[in-house]
CSV table of C-alpha atoms and ligand atoms in Angstrom, one decimal:
chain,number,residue,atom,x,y,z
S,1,UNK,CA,-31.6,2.0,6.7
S,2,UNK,CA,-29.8,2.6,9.9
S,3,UNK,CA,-26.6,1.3,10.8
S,4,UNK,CA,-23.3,2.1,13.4
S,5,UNK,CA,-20.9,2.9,10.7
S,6,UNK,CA,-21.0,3.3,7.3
S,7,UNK,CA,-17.8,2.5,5.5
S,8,UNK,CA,-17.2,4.1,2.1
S,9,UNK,CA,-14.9,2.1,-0.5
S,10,UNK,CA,-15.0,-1.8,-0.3
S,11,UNK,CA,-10.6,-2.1,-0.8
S,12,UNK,CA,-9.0,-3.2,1.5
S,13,UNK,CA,-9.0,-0.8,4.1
S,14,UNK,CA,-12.6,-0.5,4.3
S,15,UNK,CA,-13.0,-4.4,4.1
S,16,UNK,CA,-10.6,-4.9,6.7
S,17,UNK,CA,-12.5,-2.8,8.7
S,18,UNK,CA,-15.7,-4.2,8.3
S,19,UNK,CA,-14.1,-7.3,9.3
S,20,UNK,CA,-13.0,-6.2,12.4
S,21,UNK,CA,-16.0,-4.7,13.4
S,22,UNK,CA,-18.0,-7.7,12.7
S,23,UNK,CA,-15.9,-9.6,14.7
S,24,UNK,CA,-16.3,-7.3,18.1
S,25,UNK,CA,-20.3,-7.3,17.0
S,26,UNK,CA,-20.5,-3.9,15.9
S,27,UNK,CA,-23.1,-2.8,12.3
S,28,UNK,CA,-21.4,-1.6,9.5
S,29,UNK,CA,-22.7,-1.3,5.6
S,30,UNK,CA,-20.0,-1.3,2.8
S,31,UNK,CA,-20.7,1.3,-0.2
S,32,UNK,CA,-18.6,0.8,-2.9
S,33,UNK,CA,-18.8,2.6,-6.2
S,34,UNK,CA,-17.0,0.3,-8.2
S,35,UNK,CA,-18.0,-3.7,-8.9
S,36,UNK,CA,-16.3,-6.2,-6.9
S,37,UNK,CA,-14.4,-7.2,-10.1
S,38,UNK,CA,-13.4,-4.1,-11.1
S,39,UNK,CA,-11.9,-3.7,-7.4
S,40,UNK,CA,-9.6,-7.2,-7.9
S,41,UNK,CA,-8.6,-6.1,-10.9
S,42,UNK,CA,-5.8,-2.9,-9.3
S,43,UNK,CA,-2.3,-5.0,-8.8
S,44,UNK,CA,-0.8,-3.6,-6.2
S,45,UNK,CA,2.1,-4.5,-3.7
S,46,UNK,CA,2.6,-7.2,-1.9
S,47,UNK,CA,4.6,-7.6,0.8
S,48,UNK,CA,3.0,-7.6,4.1
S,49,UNK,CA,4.8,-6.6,7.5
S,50,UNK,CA,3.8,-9.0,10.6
S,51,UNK,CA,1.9,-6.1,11.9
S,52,UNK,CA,-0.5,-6.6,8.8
S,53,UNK,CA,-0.2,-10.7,9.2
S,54,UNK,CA,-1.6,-10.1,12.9
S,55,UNK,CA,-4.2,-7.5,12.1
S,56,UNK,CA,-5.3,-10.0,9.1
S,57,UNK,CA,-5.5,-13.1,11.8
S,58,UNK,CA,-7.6,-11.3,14.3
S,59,UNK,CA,-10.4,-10.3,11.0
S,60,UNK,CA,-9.9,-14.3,10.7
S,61,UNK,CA,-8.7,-13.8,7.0
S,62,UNK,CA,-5.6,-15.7,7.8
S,63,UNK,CA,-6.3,-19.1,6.4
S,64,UNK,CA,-5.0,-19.1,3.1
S,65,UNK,CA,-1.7,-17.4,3.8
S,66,UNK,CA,0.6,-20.4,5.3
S,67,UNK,CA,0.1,-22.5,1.5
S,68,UNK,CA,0.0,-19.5,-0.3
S,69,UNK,CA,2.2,-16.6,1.4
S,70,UNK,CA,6.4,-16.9,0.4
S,71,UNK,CA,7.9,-16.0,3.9
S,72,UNK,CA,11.0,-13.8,2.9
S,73,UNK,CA,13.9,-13.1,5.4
S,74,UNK,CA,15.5,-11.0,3.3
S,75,UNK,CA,16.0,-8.9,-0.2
S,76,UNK,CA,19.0,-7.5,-2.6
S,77,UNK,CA,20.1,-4.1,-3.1
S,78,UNK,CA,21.9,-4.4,-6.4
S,79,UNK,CA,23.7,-1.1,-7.6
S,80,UNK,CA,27.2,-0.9,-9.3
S,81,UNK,CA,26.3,-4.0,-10.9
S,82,UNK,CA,26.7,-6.3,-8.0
S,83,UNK,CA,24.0,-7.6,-5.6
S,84,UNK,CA,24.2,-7.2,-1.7
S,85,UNK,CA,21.9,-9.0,0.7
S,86,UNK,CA,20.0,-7.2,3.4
S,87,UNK,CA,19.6,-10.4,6.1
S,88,UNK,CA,16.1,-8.8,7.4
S,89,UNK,CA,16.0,-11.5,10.0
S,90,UNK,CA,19.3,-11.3,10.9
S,91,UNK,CA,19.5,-7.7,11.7
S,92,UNK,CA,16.1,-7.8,13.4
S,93,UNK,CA,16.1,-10.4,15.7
S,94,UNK,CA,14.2,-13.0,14.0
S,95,UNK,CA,11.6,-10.7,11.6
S,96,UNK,CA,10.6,-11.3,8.4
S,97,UNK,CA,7.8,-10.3,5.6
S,98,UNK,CA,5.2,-12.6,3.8
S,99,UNK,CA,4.9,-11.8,0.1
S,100,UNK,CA,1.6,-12.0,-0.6
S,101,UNK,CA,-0.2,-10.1,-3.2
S,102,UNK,CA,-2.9,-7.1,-2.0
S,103,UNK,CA,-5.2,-8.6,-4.7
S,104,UNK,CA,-5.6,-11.9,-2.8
S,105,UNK,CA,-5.6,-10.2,0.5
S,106,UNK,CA,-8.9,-8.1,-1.0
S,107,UNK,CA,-10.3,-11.5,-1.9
S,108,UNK,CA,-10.0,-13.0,1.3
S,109,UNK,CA,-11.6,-10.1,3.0
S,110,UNK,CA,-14.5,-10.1,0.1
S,111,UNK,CA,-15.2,-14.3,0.4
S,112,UNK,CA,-15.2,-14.0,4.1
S,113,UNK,CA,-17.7,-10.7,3.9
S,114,UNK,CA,-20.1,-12.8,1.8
S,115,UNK,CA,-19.5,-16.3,3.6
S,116,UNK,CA,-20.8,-14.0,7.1
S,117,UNK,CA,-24.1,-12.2,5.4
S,118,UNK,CA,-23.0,-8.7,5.3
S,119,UNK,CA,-24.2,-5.7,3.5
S,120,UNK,CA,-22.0,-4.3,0.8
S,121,UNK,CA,-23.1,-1.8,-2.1
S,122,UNK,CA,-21.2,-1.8,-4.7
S,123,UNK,CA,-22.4,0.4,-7.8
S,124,UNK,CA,-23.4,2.7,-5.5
S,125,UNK,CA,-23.6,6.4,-7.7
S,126,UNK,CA,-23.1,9.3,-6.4
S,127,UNK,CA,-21.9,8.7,-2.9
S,128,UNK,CA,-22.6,11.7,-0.4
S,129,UNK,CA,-21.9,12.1,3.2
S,130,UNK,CA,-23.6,14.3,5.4
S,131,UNK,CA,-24.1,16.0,8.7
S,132,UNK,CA,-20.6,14.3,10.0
S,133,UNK,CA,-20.0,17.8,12.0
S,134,UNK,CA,-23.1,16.5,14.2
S,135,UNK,CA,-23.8,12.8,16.4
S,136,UNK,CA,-26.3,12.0,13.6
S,137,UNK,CA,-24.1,11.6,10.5
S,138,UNK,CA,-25.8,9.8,6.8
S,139,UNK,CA,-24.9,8.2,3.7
S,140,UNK,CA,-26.7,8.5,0.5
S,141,UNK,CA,-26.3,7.3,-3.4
S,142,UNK,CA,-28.2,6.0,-6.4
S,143,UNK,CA,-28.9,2.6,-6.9
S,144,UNK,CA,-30.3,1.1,-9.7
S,145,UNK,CA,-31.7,4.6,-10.3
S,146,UNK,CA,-33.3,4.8,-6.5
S,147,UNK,CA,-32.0,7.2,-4.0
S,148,UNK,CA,-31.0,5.4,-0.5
S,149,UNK,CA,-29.9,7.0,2.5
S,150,UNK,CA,-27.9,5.4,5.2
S,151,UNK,CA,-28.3,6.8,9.4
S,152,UNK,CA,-25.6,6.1,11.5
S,153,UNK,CA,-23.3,7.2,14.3
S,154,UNK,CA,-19.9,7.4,12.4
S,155,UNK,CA,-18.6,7.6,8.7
S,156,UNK,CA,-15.3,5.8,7.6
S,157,UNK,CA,-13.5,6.9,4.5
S,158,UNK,CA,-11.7,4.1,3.2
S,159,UNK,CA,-12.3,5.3,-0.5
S,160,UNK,CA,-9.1,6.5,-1.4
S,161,UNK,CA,-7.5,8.9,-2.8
S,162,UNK,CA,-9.9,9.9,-5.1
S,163,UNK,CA,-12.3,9.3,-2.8
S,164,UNK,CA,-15.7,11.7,-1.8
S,165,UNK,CA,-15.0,11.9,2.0
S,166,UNK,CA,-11.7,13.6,2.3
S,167,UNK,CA,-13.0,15.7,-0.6
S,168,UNK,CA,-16.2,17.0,1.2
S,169,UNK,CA,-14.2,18.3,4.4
S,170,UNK,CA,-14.5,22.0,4.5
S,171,UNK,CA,-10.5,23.4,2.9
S,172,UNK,CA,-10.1,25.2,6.2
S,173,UNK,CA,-10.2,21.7,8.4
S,174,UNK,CA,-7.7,20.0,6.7
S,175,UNK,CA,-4.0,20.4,5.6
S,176,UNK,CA,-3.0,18.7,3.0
S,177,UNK,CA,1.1,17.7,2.1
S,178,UNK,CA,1.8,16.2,-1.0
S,179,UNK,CA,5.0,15.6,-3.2
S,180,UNK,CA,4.6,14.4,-7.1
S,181,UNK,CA,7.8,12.2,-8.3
S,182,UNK,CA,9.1,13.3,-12.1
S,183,UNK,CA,9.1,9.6,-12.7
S,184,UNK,CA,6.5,6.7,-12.7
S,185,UNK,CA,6.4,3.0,-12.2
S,186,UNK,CA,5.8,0.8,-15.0
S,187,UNK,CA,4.6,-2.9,-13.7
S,188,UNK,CA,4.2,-6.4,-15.7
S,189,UNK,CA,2.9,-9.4,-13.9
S,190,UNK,CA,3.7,-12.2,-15.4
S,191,UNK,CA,3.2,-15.9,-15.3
S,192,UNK,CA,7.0,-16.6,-15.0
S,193,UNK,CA,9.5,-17.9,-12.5
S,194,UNK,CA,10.8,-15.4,-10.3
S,195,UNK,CA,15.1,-14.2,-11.6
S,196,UNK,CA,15.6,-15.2,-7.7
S,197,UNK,CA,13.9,-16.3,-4.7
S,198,UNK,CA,13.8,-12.8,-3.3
S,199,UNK,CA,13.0,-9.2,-4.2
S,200,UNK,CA,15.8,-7.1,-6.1
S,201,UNK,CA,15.8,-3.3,-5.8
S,202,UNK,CA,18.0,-1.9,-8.3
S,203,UNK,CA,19.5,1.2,-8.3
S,204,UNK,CA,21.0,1.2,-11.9
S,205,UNK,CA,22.3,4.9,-13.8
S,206,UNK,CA,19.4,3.6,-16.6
S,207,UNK,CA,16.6,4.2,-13.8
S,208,UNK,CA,15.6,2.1,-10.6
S,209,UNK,CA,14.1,-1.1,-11.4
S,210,UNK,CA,12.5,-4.3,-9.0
S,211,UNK,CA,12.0,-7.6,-9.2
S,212,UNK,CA,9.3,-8.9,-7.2
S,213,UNK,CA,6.9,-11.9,-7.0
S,214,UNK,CA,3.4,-13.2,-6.7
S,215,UNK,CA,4.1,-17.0,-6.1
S,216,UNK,CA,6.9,-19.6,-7.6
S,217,UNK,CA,5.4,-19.3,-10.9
S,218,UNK,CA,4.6,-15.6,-11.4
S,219,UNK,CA,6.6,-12.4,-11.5
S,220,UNK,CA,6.1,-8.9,-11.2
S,221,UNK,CA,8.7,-7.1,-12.2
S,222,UNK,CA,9.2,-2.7,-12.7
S,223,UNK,CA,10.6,-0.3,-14.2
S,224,UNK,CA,11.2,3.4,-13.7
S,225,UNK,CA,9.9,5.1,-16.7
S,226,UNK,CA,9.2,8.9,-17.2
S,227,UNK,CA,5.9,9.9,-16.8
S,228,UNK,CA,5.3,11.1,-20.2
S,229,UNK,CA,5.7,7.4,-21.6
S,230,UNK,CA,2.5,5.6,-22.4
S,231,UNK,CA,1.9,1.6,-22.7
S,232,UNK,CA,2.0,1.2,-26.7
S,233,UNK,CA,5.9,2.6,-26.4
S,234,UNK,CA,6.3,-0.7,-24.3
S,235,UNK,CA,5.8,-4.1,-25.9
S,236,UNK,CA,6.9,-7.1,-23.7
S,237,UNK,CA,10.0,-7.3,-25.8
S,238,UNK,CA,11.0,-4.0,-24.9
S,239,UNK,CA,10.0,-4.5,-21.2
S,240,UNK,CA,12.4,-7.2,-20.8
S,241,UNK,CA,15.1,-5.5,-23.2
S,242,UNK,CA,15.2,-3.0,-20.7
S,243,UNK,CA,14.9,-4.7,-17.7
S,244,UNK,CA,18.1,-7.2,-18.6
S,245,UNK,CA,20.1,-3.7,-19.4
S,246,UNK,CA,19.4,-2.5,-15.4
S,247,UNK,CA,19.8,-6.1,-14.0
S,248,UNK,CA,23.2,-7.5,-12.6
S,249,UNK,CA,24.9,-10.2,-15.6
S,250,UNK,CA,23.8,-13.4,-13.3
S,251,UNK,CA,19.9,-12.5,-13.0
S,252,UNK,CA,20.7,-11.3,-16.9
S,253,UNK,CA,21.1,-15.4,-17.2
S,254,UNK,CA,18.3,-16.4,-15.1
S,255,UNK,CA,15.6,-14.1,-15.8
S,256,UNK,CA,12.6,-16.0,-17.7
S,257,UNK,CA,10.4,-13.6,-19.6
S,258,UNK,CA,7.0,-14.5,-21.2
S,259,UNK,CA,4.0,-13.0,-21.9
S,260,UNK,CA,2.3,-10.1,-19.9
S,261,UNK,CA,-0.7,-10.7,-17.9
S,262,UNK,CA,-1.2,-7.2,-17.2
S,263,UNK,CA,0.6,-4.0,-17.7
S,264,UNK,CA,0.0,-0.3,-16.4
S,265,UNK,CA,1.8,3.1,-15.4
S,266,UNK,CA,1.8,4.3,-12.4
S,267,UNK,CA,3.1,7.8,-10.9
S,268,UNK,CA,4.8,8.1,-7.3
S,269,UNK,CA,3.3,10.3,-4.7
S,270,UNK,CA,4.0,10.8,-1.2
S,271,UNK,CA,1.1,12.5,0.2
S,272,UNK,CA,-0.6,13.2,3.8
S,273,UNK,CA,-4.5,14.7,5.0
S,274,UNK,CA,-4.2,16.1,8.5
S,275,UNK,CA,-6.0,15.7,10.6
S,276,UNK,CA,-7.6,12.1,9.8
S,277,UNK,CA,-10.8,12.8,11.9
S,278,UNK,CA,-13.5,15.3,11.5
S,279,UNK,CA,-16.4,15.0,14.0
S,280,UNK,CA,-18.3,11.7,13.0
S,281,UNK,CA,-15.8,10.9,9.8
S,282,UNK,CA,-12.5,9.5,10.3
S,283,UNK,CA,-10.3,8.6,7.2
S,284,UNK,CA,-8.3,5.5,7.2
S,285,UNK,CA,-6.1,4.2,3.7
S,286,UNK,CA,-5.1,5.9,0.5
S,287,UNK,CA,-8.0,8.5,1.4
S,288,UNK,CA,-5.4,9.7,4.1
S,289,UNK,CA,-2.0,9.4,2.6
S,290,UNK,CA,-0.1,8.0,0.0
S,291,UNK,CA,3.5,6.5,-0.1
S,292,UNK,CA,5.3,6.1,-2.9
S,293,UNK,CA,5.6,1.7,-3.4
S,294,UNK,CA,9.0,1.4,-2.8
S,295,UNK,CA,9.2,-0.5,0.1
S,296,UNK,CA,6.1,-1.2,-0.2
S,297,UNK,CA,4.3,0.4,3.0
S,298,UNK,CA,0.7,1.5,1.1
S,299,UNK,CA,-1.0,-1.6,2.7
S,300,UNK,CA,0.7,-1.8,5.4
S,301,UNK,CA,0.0,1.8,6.6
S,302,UNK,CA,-3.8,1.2,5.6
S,303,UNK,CA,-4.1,-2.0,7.9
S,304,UNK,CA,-2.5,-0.2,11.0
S,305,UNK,CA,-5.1,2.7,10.2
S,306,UNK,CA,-7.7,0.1,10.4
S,307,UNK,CA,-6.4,-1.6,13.6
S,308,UNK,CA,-6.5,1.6,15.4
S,309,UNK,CA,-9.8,2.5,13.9
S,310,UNK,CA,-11.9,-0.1,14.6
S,311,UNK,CA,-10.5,-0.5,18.4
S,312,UNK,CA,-11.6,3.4,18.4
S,313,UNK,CA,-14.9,2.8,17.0
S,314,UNK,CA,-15.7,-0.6,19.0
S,315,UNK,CA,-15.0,0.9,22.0
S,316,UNK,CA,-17.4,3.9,21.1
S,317,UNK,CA,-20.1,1.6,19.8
S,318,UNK,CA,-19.5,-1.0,23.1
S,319,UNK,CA,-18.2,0.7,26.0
S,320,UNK,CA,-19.3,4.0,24.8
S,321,UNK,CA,-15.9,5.7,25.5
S,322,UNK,CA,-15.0,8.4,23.3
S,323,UNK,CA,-11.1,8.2,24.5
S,324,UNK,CA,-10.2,6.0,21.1
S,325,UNK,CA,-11.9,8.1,18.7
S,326,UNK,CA,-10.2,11.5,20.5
S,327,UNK,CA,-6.9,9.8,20.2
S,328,UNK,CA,-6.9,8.2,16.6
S,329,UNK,CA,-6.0,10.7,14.2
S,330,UNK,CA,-2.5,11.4,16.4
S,331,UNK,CA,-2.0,7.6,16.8
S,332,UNK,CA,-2.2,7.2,13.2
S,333,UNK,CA,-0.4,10.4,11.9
S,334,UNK,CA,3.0,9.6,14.4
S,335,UNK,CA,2.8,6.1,12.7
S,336,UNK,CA,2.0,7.2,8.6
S,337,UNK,CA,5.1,10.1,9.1
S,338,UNK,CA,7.6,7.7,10.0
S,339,UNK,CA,6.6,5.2,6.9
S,340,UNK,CA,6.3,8.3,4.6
S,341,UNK,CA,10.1,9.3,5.8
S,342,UNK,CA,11.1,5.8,5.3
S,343,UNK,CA,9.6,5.5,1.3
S,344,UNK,CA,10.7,8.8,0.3
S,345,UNK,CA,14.2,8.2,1.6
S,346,UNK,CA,14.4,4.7,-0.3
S,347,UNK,CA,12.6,5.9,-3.1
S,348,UNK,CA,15.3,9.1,-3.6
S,349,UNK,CA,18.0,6.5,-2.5
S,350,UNK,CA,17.0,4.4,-5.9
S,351,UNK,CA,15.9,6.7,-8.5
S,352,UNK,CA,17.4,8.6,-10.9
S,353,UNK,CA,16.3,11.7,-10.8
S,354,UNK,CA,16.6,14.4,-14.1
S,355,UNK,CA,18.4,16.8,-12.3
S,356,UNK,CA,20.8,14.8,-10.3
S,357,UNK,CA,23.7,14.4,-13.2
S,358,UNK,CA,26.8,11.9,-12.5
S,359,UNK,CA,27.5,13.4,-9.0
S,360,UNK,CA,24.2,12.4,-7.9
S,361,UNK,CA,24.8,9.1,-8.7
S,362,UNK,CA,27.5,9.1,-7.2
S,363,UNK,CA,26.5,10.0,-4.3
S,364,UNK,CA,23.5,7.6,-4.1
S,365,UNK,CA,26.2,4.7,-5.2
S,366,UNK,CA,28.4,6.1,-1.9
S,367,UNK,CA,25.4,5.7,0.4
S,368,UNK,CA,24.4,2.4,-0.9
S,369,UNK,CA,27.7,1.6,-0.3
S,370,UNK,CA,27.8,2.5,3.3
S,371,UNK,CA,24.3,1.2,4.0
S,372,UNK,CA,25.7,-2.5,2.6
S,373,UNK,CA,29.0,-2.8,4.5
S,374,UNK,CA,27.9,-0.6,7.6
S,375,UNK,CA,25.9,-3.2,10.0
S,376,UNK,CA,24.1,0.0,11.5
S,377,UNK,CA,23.5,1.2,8.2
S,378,UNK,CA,21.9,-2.3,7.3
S,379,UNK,CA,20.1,-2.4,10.2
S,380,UNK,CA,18.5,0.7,9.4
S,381,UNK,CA,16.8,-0.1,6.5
S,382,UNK,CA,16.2,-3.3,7.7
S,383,UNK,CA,13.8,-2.1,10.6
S,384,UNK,CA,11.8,0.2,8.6
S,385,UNK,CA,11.3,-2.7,6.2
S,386,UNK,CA,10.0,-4.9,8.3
S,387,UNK,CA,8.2,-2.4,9.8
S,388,UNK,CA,8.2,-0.5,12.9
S,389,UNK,CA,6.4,-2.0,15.8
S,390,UNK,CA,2.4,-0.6,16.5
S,391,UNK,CA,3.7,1.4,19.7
S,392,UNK,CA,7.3,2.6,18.5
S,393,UNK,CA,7.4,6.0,20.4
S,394,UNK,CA,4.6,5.7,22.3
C,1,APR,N1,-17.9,6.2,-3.3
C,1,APR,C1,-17.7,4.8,-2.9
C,1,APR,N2,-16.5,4.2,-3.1
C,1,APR,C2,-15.5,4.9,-3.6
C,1,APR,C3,-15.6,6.3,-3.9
C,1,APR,C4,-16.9,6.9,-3.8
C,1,APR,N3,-17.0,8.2,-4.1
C,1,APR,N4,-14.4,6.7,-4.4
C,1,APR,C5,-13.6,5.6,-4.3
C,1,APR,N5,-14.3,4.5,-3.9
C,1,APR,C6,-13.7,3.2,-3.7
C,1,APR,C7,-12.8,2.8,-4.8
C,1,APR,O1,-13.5,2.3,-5.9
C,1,APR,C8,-12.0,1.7,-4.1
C,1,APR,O2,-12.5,0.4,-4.3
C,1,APR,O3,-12.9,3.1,-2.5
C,1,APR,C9,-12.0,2.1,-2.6
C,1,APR,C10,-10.6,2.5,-2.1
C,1,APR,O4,-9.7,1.5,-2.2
C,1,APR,P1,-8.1,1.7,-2.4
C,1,APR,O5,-7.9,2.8,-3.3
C,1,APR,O6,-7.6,0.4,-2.6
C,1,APR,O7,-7.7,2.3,-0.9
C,1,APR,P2,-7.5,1.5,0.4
C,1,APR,O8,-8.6,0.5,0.7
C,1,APR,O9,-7.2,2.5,1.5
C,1,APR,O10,-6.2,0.6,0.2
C,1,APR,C11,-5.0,1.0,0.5
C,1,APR,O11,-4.2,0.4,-1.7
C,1,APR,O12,-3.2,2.0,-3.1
C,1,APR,C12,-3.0,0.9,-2.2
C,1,APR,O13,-0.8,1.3,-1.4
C,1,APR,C13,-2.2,1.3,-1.1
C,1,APR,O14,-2.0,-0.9,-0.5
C,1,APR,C14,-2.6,0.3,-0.2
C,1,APR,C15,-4.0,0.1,-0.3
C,2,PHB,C1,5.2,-5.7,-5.7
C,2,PHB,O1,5.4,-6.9,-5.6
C,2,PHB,O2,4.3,-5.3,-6.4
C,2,PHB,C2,6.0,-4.8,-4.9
C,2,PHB,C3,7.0,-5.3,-4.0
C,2,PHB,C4,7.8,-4.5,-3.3
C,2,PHB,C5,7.7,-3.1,-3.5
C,2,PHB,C6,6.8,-2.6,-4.3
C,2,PHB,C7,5.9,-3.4,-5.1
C,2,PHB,O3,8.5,-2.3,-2.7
């Protein structure tokens, strides 16, 4: 088999990708360890920065998001017991984010993969790349018990964090920055009303909590939990015991609890691989850097990734320039360190940390403070949520 590029990991990054390089007529094979059900089955974030909405567009997997997508123009910060509005739009000149969840997104991109013929693997064992230091790069894994090798000119690793391609990078060609949080995320979706028609952050001296969405009709809501806590210690009961205690007395009264439709644990990690190209590979996605989901930029960083990817690689495949590829690891990197900054501020901002006793709330309580009732302040967060545009700085 011989192909242009081989994109390993069919989530959304690497769909995405193959997307956009359909579109501008350049080859690409999806491998995919996983089954595509398996890969709908990770709940993720969902908010998506207009940036994403126009990258999703131009791959033509648009359609469903004006019935489906909640357009929000702005969220609560609720600490001290009270609620304060951040007027996104307002403080942005007319921006807002769609709340759409990443599931659906990966679904769109899979449906419209299928609808156009393309090749995708998934079950692929043992995925290997090689030879990515040379202009003749491969792909190989086990099917169905058969090996198969892929030939082509460039490797994308969208498979990741645990992925194999930023793993098979020799240690001395890659740095690697990475803080663990001493806290995790615990998530129920459920098929309940939303407490209120837009997200609430809570900073709360019982842990950080959020109330998000996935449509009119179901919830997502978190917790912070210590990392050492597993699922059984949390029946629904408990979930929503706990949730009401960190919630404001009027979203006490409104919130509508029911049963879970899913429940998992996850840790917080901010995390970046540089560089993001080596020879023939590039990484794009989680298999680059990680943020942790406050404020929700994982997705959005991967799509941007992908933007300036596949310009880079259509450009190398069509016009045969090079100047693309030589540029998109710094392109990316300038981009992923401003929306790392941004979710480690918010997410040390929110938290409650074991070390940071009363004065540290304290203090986090004073800057919400100031952030609320300083229009700068507001603005501030505002931008970074509704994310900076493609060429800030450039
Ligand atoms: N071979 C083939 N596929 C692999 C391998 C491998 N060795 N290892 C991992 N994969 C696949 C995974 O099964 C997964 O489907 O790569 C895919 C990677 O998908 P994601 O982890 O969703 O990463 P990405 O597509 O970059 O998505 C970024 O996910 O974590 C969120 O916040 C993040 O929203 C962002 C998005
Ligand atoms: C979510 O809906 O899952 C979500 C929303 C906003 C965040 C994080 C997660 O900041």
């Amino acid at each position: 088999m011989r192909t242009n590029v081989v994109i390993v990991g069919a989530g959304p990054s690497g769909l995405l990708l193959g997307q956009l390089l359909f579109k501008a007529g350049v080859d690409a094979i999806v491998v995919e360890r996983q089954t595509p059900d398996y890969v709908l089955s990770r709940i993720r974030a969902g908010v998506l920065e207009q940036v994403t909405l126009d990258v999703l567009a131009q791959a033509g997997v648009d359609k469903r998001l004006p019935r489906d997508g909640l357009p929000h123009t702005g969220f609560d910060l609720l600490f001290k017991g009270e609620r304060h509005r951040i007027d996104l739009k307002g403080l942005t000149g007319g921006k807002k984010v769609m709340v759409y969840g990443q599931t659906e997104v990966t679904r769109d991109l899979m449906e419209a993969r299928e609808a156009a013929g393309l090749t995708t693997h998934y079950e692929a064992q043992s995925v290997q790349i090689h030879d990515f230091d040379s202009d003749h790069p491969s792909v190989t894994f086990i099917k169905d018990g058969v090996t198969q090798t892929i030939q082509c000119d460039f490797i994308a690793g969208c498979d990741g964090f645990h992925g194999v391609c930023r793993a098979s990078v020799p240690r001395q060609s890659i740095q690697e920055f990475e803080k663990v949080y001493p806290f995790g995320w615990l998530g129920v979706l459920a098929d309940t009303p939303p407490v209120h028609e837009e997200l609430i952050y809570v900073n709360s001296p019982r842990g950080f909590a959020l109330c998000s969405q996935r449509s009119r009709t179901r919830s997502r809501y978190y917790l912070q939990v210590p990392l050492t806590d597993h699922l059984d210690q949390w029946p629904d009961e408990a979930f929503w015991d706990e949730l009401r205690n960190r919630l404001d007395p009027e979203a006490r009264d409104h919130l509508v609890t029911g049963p879970s439709i899913e429940k998992s644990i996850a840790p917080l990690r901010s995390f970046v691989a540089e560089p993001m190209r080596f020879g023939t590979l590039f990484l794009a996605g989680d298999a680059a850097h990680i943020v942790p989901p406050t404020g929700a930029k994982g997705l959005n960083l991967a799509a941007t990734d992908v933007k300036f990817l596949s310009d880079a690689l259509i450009e190398a495949c069509i016009e045969k320039s090079h100047a693309g590829i030589d540029h998109y690891s710094k392109r990316c990197l300038a981009r992923i360190w401003r929306a790392e900054r941004f979710s480690w501020w918010f997410t040390s901002l929110m938290h409650r940390f074991p070390d940071q006793g009363e004065i540290g709330q304290k203090l986090q309580e004073a800057e919400l403070d100031y952030l609320v009732h300083s229009e700068a302040g507001s603005r501030t967060v505002a931008e970074n949520y509704v994310g900076l545009p493609l060429n800030f700085g450039e």
